[in-house]
Amino acid sequence: MASSLTRPDGSPLRVLVVDDEVNIAELLQMALRYEGWEVQVAHTGRKAVAMAKDFAPDAIVLDIMLPDYDGMEVLRKVRSFAPDVPVLFLTARDSVEDRVAGLTAGGDDYVTKPFSLEEVIARVRGLMRRAGATDSRPNHVITVGDLTLDEDSRDVSRAGEPIELTATEFELLRYLMRNPRRVLSKAQILDRVWDYDFGGQANIVELYISYLRKKIDAGRKPMIHTKRGAGYVLKPAE
């Protein structure tokens, strides 16, 4: 899938992913490449600083806990030669003090583990827009039939009626709407909407699909359909 965001010269945006957990780094690399971006990965702070010099990334996804330097030290070193590169911190810490410390140190945004890949992509996209990435789309609205979802304002409506969704419901609906008429398995949905080590509990998908149906389809012709043994599909109401 080609992203609408590019460098001002039209070339792909560059993202540096820094995480010592190889499986997490690979998942992030795969998801970010799916957006059409050029991605490199570093597993140590020392390697991250060297790669930031050579690769000149447009954004950095940076784990705070690294085996050599911590993320704060990596950020200080990178900002000495790339003062404006936006940084999204990844961390298992979620206290207010740590959030303030990270942002005060120069990080631009903060995601706590476990996270959804969709959330990280949305945060990185937002950072790069603010940093001057060129957007080829006039807006960021997804429309399927009479259902509309605005990725920026996070507003959702059907036939003009606003629909209030939780953060997880929004991410699930966005994934369904990005793949209209395509049957998505529970495993695919778990991988894209929930965190990387969720444990494969498919019943959580069923639960959130039921939540969405109550808000999207209640009293209307249904858009969300179950394909028995295969998964779920969203399509315009017939």
PDB file of C-alpha atoms in Angstrom:
ATOM      1  CA  MET A   1       0.000   0.000   0.000  1.00  0.00           C
ATOM      2  CA  ALA A   2       1.554   3.308  -1.033  1.00  0.00           C
ATOM      3  CA  SER A   3       1.388   6.055   1.544  1.00  0.00           C
ATOM      4  CA  SER A   4       0.070   9.488   0.699  1.00  0.00           C
ATOM      5  CA  LEU A   5       2.905  11.001   2.733  1.00  0.00           C
ATOM      6  CA  THR A   6       6.224  11.653   1.020  1.00  0.00           C
ATOM      7  CA  ARG A   7       9.259  13.872   1.316  1.00  0.00           C
ATOM      8  CA  PRO A   8       8.812  17.281  -0.344  1.00  0.00           C
ATOM      9  CA  ASP A   9      10.690  15.951  -3.412  1.00  0.00           C
ATOM     10  CA  GLY A  10       8.230  13.057  -3.715  1.00  0.00           C
ATOM     11  CA  SER A  11      10.613  10.353  -2.487  1.00  0.00           C
ATOM     12  CA  PRO A  12       9.553   7.878   0.238  1.00  0.00           C
ATOM     13  CA  LEU A  13       9.746   8.980   3.846  1.00  0.00           C
ATOM     14  CA  ARG A  14      12.450   7.347   5.957  1.00  0.00           C
ATOM     15  CA  VAL A  15      11.842   5.868   9.386  1.00  0.00           C
ATOM     16  CA  LEU A  16      14.473   4.489  11.761  1.00  0.00           C
ATOM     17  CA  VAL A  17      13.148   1.853  14.205  1.00  0.00           C
ATOM     18  CA  VAL A  18      15.237   1.299  17.346  1.00  0.00           C
ATOM     19  CA  ASP A  19      14.301  -1.638  19.597  1.00  0.00           C
ATOM     20  CA  ASP A  20      16.442  -4.422  21.048  1.00  0.00           C
ATOM     21  CA  GLU A  21      13.524  -6.890  20.872  1.00  0.00           C
ATOM     22  CA  VAL A  22      13.981  -8.308  17.383  1.00  0.00           C
ATOM     23  CA  ASN A  23      10.385  -9.504  16.936  1.00  0.00           C
ATOM     24  CA  ILE A  24       8.962  -6.083  17.821  1.00  0.00           C
ATOM     25  CA  ALA A  25      11.414  -4.296  15.524  1.00  0.00           C
ATOM     26  CA  GLU A  26      10.550  -6.638  12.637  1.00  0.00           C
ATOM     27  CA  LEU A  27       6.807  -6.156  13.131  1.00  0.00           C
ATOM     28  CA  LEU A  28       7.225  -2.381  13.130  1.00  0.00           C
ATOM     29  CA  GLN A  29       9.472  -2.528  10.074  1.00  0.00           C
ATOM     30  CA  MET A  30       6.903  -4.618   8.190  1.00  0.00           C
ATOM     31  CA  ALA A  31       3.988  -2.360   9.157  1.00  0.00           C
ATOM     32  CA  LEU A  32       5.836   0.861   8.278  1.00  0.00           C
ATOM     33  CA  ARG A  33       7.038  -0.538   4.951  1.00  0.00           C
ATOM     34  CA  TYR A  34       3.432  -1.435   4.209  1.00  0.00           C
ATOM     35  CA  GLU A  35       2.750   2.310   4.334  1.00  0.00           C
ATOM     36  CA  GLY A  36       5.267   2.785   1.519  1.00  0.00           C
ATOM     37  CA  TRP A  37       8.042   4.169   3.704  1.00  0.00           C
ATOM     38  CA  GLU A  38      11.736   3.286   3.675  1.00  0.00           C
ATOM     39  CA  VAL A  39      12.633   1.665   6.999  1.00  0.00           C
ATOM     40  CA  GLN A  40      15.879   0.704   8.709  1.00  0.00           C
ATOM     41  CA  VAL A  41      16.269  -1.052  12.059  1.00  0.00           C
ATOM     42  CA  ALA A  42      18.819  -0.780  14.876  1.00  0.00           C
ATOM     43  CA  HIS A  43      18.907  -2.996  17.986  1.00  0.00           C
ATOM     44  CA  THR A  44      21.375  -0.952  20.077  1.00  0.00           C
ATOM     45  CA  GLY A  45      21.749   2.712  20.929  1.00  0.00           C
ATOM     46  CA  ARG A  46      25.240   2.902  19.423  1.00  0.00           C
ATOM     47  CA  LYS A  47      24.019   1.461  16.112  1.00  0.00           C
ATOM     48  CA  ALA A  48      21.004   3.780  16.172  1.00  0.00           C
ATOM     49  CA  VAL A  49      23.163   6.902  16.412  1.00  0.00           C
ATOM     50  CA  ALA A  50      25.412   5.734  13.558  1.00  0.00           C
ATOM     51  CA  MET A  51      22.436   4.840  11.363  1.00  0.00           C
ATOM     52  CA  ALA A  52      20.712   8.141  12.088  1.00  0.00           C
ATOM     53  CA  LYS A  53      23.774   9.931  10.663  1.00  0.00           C
ATOM     54  CA  ASP A  54      23.926   7.808   7.507  1.00  0.00           C
ATOM     55  CA  PHE A  55      20.212   7.227   6.880  1.00  0.00           C
ATOM     56  CA  ALA A  56      18.961  10.747   7.747  1.00  0.00           C
ATOM     57  CA  PRO A  57      15.508   9.546   8.838  1.00  0.00           C
ATOM     58  CA  ASP A  58      12.386  11.702   8.734  1.00  0.00           C
ATOM     59  CA  ALA A  59      11.228  10.126  12.012  1.00  0.00           C
ATOM     60  CA  ILE A  60      12.602   7.771  14.655  1.00  0.00           C
ATOM     61  CA  VAL A  61      10.638   5.153  16.605  1.00  0.00           C
ATOM     62  CA  LEU A  62      12.805   4.754  19.696  1.00  0.00           C
ATOM     63  CA  ASP A  63      12.576   2.251  22.551  1.00  0.00           C
ATOM     64  CA  ILE A  64      13.653   3.780  25.853  1.00  0.00           C
ATOM     65  CA  MET A  65      15.110   0.535  27.252  1.00  0.00           C
ATOM     66  CA  LEU A  66      18.185  -0.466  25.206  1.00  0.00           C
ATOM     67  CA  PRO A  67      21.142  -2.696  26.123  1.00  0.00           C
ATOM     68  CA  ASP A  68      23.808   0.027  25.920  1.00  0.00           C
ATOM     69  CA  TYR A  69      22.580   3.653  25.862  1.00  0.00           C
ATOM     70  CA  ASP A  70      19.049   4.290  27.008  1.00  0.00           C
ATOM     71  CA  GLY A  71      16.650   6.003  24.648  1.00  0.00           C
ATOM     72  CA  MET A  72      17.185   9.401  26.277  1.00  0.00           C
ATOM     73  CA  GLU A  73      20.920   9.221  25.587  1.00  0.00           C
ATOM     74  CA  VAL A  74      20.306   8.126  21.985  1.00  0.00           C
ATOM     75  CA  LEU A  75      17.984  11.092  21.562  1.00  0.00           C
ATOM     76  CA  ARG A  76      20.547  13.548  22.959  1.00  0.00           C
ATOM     77  CA  LYS A  77      23.249  12.243  20.630  1.00  0.00           C
ATOM     78  CA  VAL A  78      20.984  12.261  17.553  1.00  0.00           C
ATOM     79  CA  ARG A  79      19.655  15.730  18.297  1.00  0.00           C
ATOM     80  CA  SER A  80      23.254  17.037  18.337  1.00  0.00           C
ATOM     81  CA  PHE A  81      23.382  16.603  14.541  1.00  0.00           C
ATOM     82  CA  ALA A  82      19.682  16.297  13.629  1.00  0.00           C
ATOM     83  CA  PRO A  83      17.933  18.772  15.944  1.00  0.00           C
ATOM     84  CA  ASP A  84      14.537  18.641  14.235  1.00  0.00           C
ATOM     85  CA  VAL A  85      13.946  14.931  13.586  1.00  0.00           C
ATOM     86  CA  PRO A  86      10.671  13.900  15.297  1.00  0.00           C
ATOM     87  CA  VAL A  87      10.893  11.007  17.768  1.00  0.00           C
ATOM     88  CA  LEU A  88       8.212   8.595  18.966  1.00  0.00           C
ATOM     89  CA  PHE A  89       9.230   6.868  22.202  1.00  0.00           C
ATOM     90  CA  LEU A  90       8.241   3.251  22.864  1.00  0.00           C
ATOM     91  CA  THR A  91       8.256   2.216  26.492  1.00  0.00           C
ATOM     92  CA  ALA A  92       6.763  -0.191  28.977  1.00  0.00           C
ATOM     93  CA  ARG A  93       6.714   2.613  31.524  1.00  0.00           C
ATOM     94  CA  ASP A  94       3.469   4.526  31.688  1.00  0.00           C
ATOM     95  CA  SER A  95       3.795   6.774  34.726  1.00  0.00           C
ATOM     96  CA  VAL A  96       3.175  10.486  34.381  1.00  0.00           C
ATOM     97  CA  GLU A  97       6.736  11.194  35.534  1.00  0.00           C
ATOM     98  CA  ASP A  98       8.258   9.100  32.759  1.00  0.00           C
ATOM     99  CA  ARG A  99       6.041  10.670  30.122  1.00  0.00           C
ATOM    100  CA  VAL A 100       7.035  14.168  31.239  1.00  0.00           C
ATOM    101  CA  ALA A 101      10.727  13.197  31.407  1.00  0.00           C
ATOM    102  CA  GLY A 102      10.637  11.750  27.887  1.00  0.00           C
ATOM    103  CA  LEU A 103       8.907  14.702  26.322  1.00  0.00           C
ATOM    104  CA  THR A 104      11.043  17.203  28.236  1.00  0.00           C
ATOM    105  CA  ALA A 105      14.131  15.435  26.899  1.00  0.00           C
ATOM    106  CA  GLY A 106      12.965  16.268  23.382  1.00  0.00           C
ATOM    107  CA  GLY A 107      10.776  13.353  22.369  1.00  0.00           C
ATOM    108  CA  ASP A 108       7.717  14.366  20.386  1.00  0.00           C
ATOM    109  CA  ASP A 109       5.279  11.609  21.291  1.00  0.00           C
ATOM    110  CA  TYR A 110       5.006   8.554  23.487  1.00  0.00           C
ATOM    111  CA  VAL A 111       3.439   5.076  23.092  1.00  0.00           C
ATOM    112  CA  THR A 112       3.435   2.509  25.884  1.00  0.00           C
ATOM    113  CA  LYS A 113       3.849  -1.220  25.323  1.00  0.00           C
ATOM    114  CA  PRO A 114       1.856  -3.211  24.490  1.00  0.00           C
ATOM    115  CA  PHE A 115       0.693  -1.114  21.543  1.00  0.00           C
ATOM    116  CA  SER A 116      -1.233  -1.682  18.330  1.00  0.00           C
ATOM    117  CA  LEU A 117       0.649  -1.313  15.060  1.00  0.00           C
ATOM    118  CA  GLU A 118      -2.115   0.954  13.789  1.00  0.00           C
ATOM    119  CA  GLU A 119      -1.564   3.324  16.704  1.00  0.00           C
ATOM    120  CA  VAL A 120       2.190   3.553  16.070  1.00  0.00           C
ATOM    121  CA  ILE A 121       1.636   4.197  12.357  1.00  0.00           C
ATOM    122  CA  ALA A 122      -0.938   6.895  13.105  1.00  0.00           C
ATOM    123  CA  ARG A 123       1.415   8.601  15.582  1.00  0.00           C
ATOM    124  CA  VAL A 124       4.378   8.459  13.171  1.00  0.00           C
ATOM    125  CA  ARG A 125       2.200   9.800  10.365  1.00  0.00           C
ATOM    126  CA  GLY A 126       1.139  12.703  12.587  1.00  0.00           C
ATOM    127  CA  LEU A 127       4.733  13.510  13.565  1.00  0.00           C
ATOM    128  CA  MET A 128       5.898  13.529   9.956  1.00  0.00           C
ATOM    129  CA  ARG A 129       3.026  15.738   8.835  1.00  0.00           C
ATOM    130  CA  ARG A 130       4.016  18.273  11.480  1.00  0.00           C
ATOM    131  CA  ALA A 131       7.652  17.957  10.374  1.00  0.00           C
ATOM    132  CA  GLY A 132       6.781  18.972   6.807  1.00  0.00           C
ATOM    133  CA  ALA A 133       6.004  15.766   4.942  1.00  0.00           C
ATOM    134  CA  THR A 134       3.978  16.440   1.809  1.00  0.00           C
ATOM    135  CA  ASP A 135       0.486  15.019   1.717  1.00  0.00           C
ATOM    136  CA  SER A 136      -0.917  14.078  -1.665  1.00  0.00           C
ATOM    137  CA  ARG A 137      -4.448  13.477  -0.377  1.00  0.00           C
ATOM    138  CA  PRO A 138      -6.802  16.428   0.078  1.00  0.00           C
ATOM    139  CA  ASN A 139      -8.036  14.865   3.324  1.00  0.00           C
ATOM    140  CA  HIS A 140      -7.789  11.687   5.338  1.00  0.00           C
ATOM    141  CA  VAL A 141     -11.349  10.511   5.209  1.00  0.00           C
ATOM    142  CA  ILE A 142     -12.243   6.896   4.449  1.00  0.00           C
ATOM    143  CA  THR A 143     -15.724   6.315   3.047  1.00  0.00           C
ATOM    144  CA  VAL A 144     -17.489   3.002   2.493  1.00  0.00           C
ATOM    145  CA  GLY A 145     -21.118   3.358   1.445  1.00  0.00           C
ATOM    146  CA  ASP A 146     -22.734   5.828   3.858  1.00  0.00           C
ATOM    147  CA  LEU A 147     -20.085   5.184   6.546  1.00  0.00           C
ATOM    148  CA  THR A 148     -17.362   7.808   6.963  1.00  0.00           C
ATOM    149  CA  LEU A 149     -14.228   7.797   9.130  1.00  0.00           C
ATOM    150  CA  ASP A 150     -11.855  10.759   9.512  1.00  0.00           C
ATOM    151  CA  GLU A 151      -8.375   9.538  10.467  1.00  0.00           C
ATOM    152  CA  ASP A 152      -7.274  12.951  11.728  1.00  0.00           C
ATOM    153  CA  SER A 153     -10.245  14.122  13.801  1.00  0.00           C
ATOM    154  CA  ARG A 154     -11.248  10.495  14.557  1.00  0.00           C
ATOM    155  CA  ASP A 155     -14.872  11.400  13.803  1.00  0.00           C
ATOM    156  CA  VAL A 156     -17.096   8.576  12.542  1.00  0.00           C
ATOM    157  CA  SER A 157     -20.575   8.911  11.100  1.00  0.00           C
ATOM    158  CA  ARG A 158     -23.117   6.850   9.203  1.00  0.00           C
ATOM    159  CA  ALA A 159     -25.641   8.587   6.975  1.00  0.00           C
ATOM    160  CA  GLY A 160     -24.557  11.823   8.631  1.00  0.00           C
ATOM    161  CA  GLU A 161     -25.239  10.609  12.171  1.00  0.00           C
ATOM    162  CA  PRO A 162     -22.165  10.778  14.449  1.00  0.00           C
ATOM    163  CA  ILE A 163     -21.016   7.539  16.087  1.00  0.00           C
ATOM    164  CA  GLU A 164     -18.961   7.515  19.288  1.00  0.00           C
ATOM    165  CA  LEU A 165     -16.251   4.825  19.366  1.00  0.00           C
ATOM    166  CA  THR A 166     -13.602   3.819  21.861  1.00  0.00           C
ATOM    167  CA  ALA A 167      -9.964   3.880  20.709  1.00  0.00           C
ATOM    168  CA  THR A 168      -9.944   0.128  20.041  1.00  0.00           C
ATOM    169  CA  GLU A 169     -13.288   0.198  18.234  1.00  0.00           C
ATOM    170  CA  PHE A 170     -11.956   3.021  16.058  1.00  0.00           C
ATOM    171  CA  GLU A 171      -8.806   1.068  15.112  1.00  0.00           C
ATOM    172  CA  LEU A 172     -10.850  -2.038  14.315  1.00  0.00           C
ATOM    173  CA  LEU A 173     -13.285  -0.082  12.157  1.00  0.00           C
ATOM    174  CA  ARG A 174     -10.443   1.717  10.381  1.00  0.00           C
ATOM    175  CA  TYR A 175      -8.827  -1.623   9.506  1.00  0.00           C
ATOM    176  CA  LEU A 176     -12.122  -2.978   8.182  1.00  0.00           C
ATOM    177  CA  MET A 177     -12.769   0.206   6.175  1.00  0.00           C
ATOM    178  CA  ARG A 178      -9.272   0.206   4.693  1.00  0.00           C
ATOM    179  CA  ASN A 179     -10.068  -3.257   3.328  1.00  0.00           C
ATOM    180  CA  PRO A 180     -13.676  -3.020   2.098  1.00  0.00           C
ATOM    181  CA  ARG A 181     -15.227  -6.182   0.646  1.00  0.00           C
ATOM    182  CA  ARG A 182     -12.165  -8.163   1.776  1.00  0.00           C
ATOM    183  CA  VAL A 183     -12.629 -11.043   4.213  1.00  0.00           C
ATOM    184  CA  LEU A 184     -10.278 -10.501   7.163  1.00  0.00           C
ATOM    185  CA  SER A 185      -9.476 -13.439   9.435  1.00  0.00           C
ATOM    186  CA  LYS A 186      -9.425 -13.158  13.219  1.00  0.00           C
ATOM    187  CA  ALA A 187      -5.663 -13.721  13.109  1.00  0.00           C
ATOM    188  CA  GLN A 188      -5.184 -10.820  10.681  1.00  0.00           C
ATOM    189  CA  ILE A 189      -7.342  -8.556  12.816  1.00  0.00           C
ATOM    190  CA  LEU A 190      -5.491  -9.513  16.015  1.00  0.00           C
ATOM    191  CA  ASP A 191      -2.151  -8.793  14.338  1.00  0.00           C
ATOM    192  CA  ARG A 192      -3.146  -5.394  12.963  1.00  0.00           C
ATOM    193  CA  VAL A 193      -5.391  -4.024  15.730  1.00  0.00           C
ATOM    194  CA  TRP A 194      -4.092  -5.559  18.939  1.00  0.00           C
ATOM    195  CA  ASP A 195      -0.586  -5.729  20.317  1.00  0.00           C
ATOM    196  CA  TYR A 196       2.106  -8.057  19.026  1.00  0.00           C
ATOM    197  CA  ASP A 197       1.931 -10.555  21.947  1.00  0.00           C
ATOM    198  CA  PHE A 198      -1.790 -10.570  22.622  1.00  0.00           C
ATOM    199  CA  GLY A 199      -1.824 -14.357  22.760  1.00  0.00           C
ATOM    200  CA  GLY A 200      -4.161 -15.075  19.875  1.00  0.00           C
ATOM    201  CA  GLN A 201      -7.378 -14.851  21.865  1.00  0.00           C
ATOM    202  CA  ALA A 202      -9.780 -14.747  18.945  1.00  0.00           C
ATOM    203  CA  ASN A 203     -12.769 -14.232  21.236  1.00  0.00           C
ATOM    204  CA  ILE A 204     -11.642 -10.619  21.797  1.00  0.00           C
ATOM    205  CA  VAL A 205     -12.196 -10.036  18.061  1.00  0.00           C
ATOM    206  CA  GLU A 206     -15.715 -11.458  18.290  1.00  0.00           C
ATOM    207  CA  LEU A 207     -16.415  -9.241  21.281  1.00  0.00           C
ATOM    208  CA  TYR A 208     -15.287  -6.022  19.553  1.00  0.00           C
ATOM    209  CA  ILE A 209     -17.049  -6.919  16.319  1.00  0.00           C
ATOM    210  CA  SER A 210     -20.233  -7.211  18.392  1.00  0.00           C
ATOM    211  CA  TYR A 211     -19.561  -3.778  19.935  1.00  0.00           C
ATOM    212  CA  LEU A 212     -19.072  -2.268  16.475  1.00  0.00           C
ATOM    213  CA  ARG A 213     -22.225  -3.874  15.118  1.00  0.00           C
ATOM    214  CA  LYS A 214     -24.283  -2.322  17.922  1.00  0.00           C
ATOM    215  CA  LYS A 215     -22.965   1.126  17.007  1.00  0.00           C
ATOM    216  CA  ILE A 216     -22.616   0.866  13.210  1.00  0.00           C
ATOM    217  CA  ASP A 217     -25.413  -1.485  12.170  1.00  0.00           C
ATOM    218  CA  ALA A 218     -28.094  -1.171  14.867  1.00  0.00           C
ATOM    219  CA  GLY A 219     -31.389  -0.151  13.279  1.00  0.00           C
ATOM    220  CA  ARG A 220     -29.787   0.014   9.832  1.00  0.00           C
ATOM    221  CA  LYS A 221     -28.989  -2.361   6.987  1.00  0.00           C
ATOM    222  CA  PRO A 222     -25.872  -4.247   8.122  1.00  0.00           C
ATOM    223  CA  MET A 223     -22.398  -3.457   6.781  1.00  0.00           C
ATOM    224  CA  ILE A 224     -20.353  -5.857   8.929  1.00  0.00           C
ATOM    225  CA  HIS A 225     -20.780  -9.504   7.918  1.00  0.00           C
ATOM    226  CA  THR A 226     -19.466 -12.788   9.313  1.00  0.00           C
ATOM    227  CA  LYS A 227     -18.045 -15.308   6.852  1.00  0.00           C
ATOM    228  CA  ARG A 228     -18.287 -18.510   8.851  1.00  0.00           C
ATOM    229  CA  GLY A 229     -14.903 -20.154   9.297  1.00  0.00           C
ATOM    230  CA  ALA A 230     -13.145 -17.336   7.416  1.00  0.00           C
ATOM    231  CA  GLY A 231     -13.547 -14.042   9.236  1.00  0.00           C
ATOM    232  CA  TYR A 232     -15.332 -10.726   8.781  1.00  0.00           C
ATOM    233  CA  VAL A 233     -16.002  -8.372   5.898  1.00  0.00           C
ATOM    234  CA  LEU A 234     -17.272  -4.799   5.762  1.00  0.00           C
ATOM    235  CA  LYS A 235     -19.100  -3.626   2.657  1.00  0.00           C
ATOM    236  CA  PRO A 236     -21.700  -1.012   1.689  1.00  0.00           C
ATOM    237  CA  ALA A 237     -25.230  -1.866   2.829  1.00  0.00           C
ATOM    238  CA  GLU A 238     -27.287  -3.444   0.087  1.00  0.00           C
TER     239      GLU A 238
END
